[in-house]
Structure formats: C-alpha cells, structure tokens
Amino acid sequence: MHIYIYARKIIYANHNQLLHLRYFIF
C-alpha cells in the first residue's frame, strides 16, 4: 500500500512539473 501511494505521489509530482513547463514555454 505504501509503495502504491509513493508511486502515485511521484506520478503526481511529474505531472505538475510537466504543467509548469507547459505554462513556462507558452
């Protein structure tokens, strides 16, 4: 369970980074 939550956190963080990059580029 903890590994699953940790993985979700990483995926969510990566998604946020992509959104920030998108706003920065455009």
Coordinates of C-alpha atoms in Angstrom, one line a residue:
M1 CA 0.0 0.0 0.0
H2 CA 2.7 2.5 1.0
I3 CA 4.7 1.7 -2.3
Y4 CA 1.5 2.4 -4.3
I5 CA 0.9 5.7 -2.5
Y6 CA 4.6 6.7 -3.0
A7 CA 4.3 5.9 -6.7
R8 CA 1.2 8.0 -7.1
K9 CA 3.0 10.9 -5.4
I10 CA 5.9 10.6 -7.9
I11 CA 3.4 10.5 -10.8
Y12 CA 1.5 13.5 -9.5
A13 CA 4.8 15.4 -9.0
N14 CA 5.9 14.6 -12.5
H15 CA 2.5 15.7 -13.9
N16 CA 2.8 19.0 -12.1
Q17 CA 6.3 19.6 -13.5
L18 CA 5.0 19.0 -17.0
L19 CA 2.2 21.5 -16.4
H20 CA 4.7 24.1 -15.1
L21 CA 6.9 23.5 -18.1
R22 CA 3.9 23.9 -20.4
Y23 CA 3.0 27.3 -18.9
F24 CA 6.6 28.4 -18.9
I25 CA 7.1 27.6 -22.6
F26 CA 3.8 29.0 -23.8

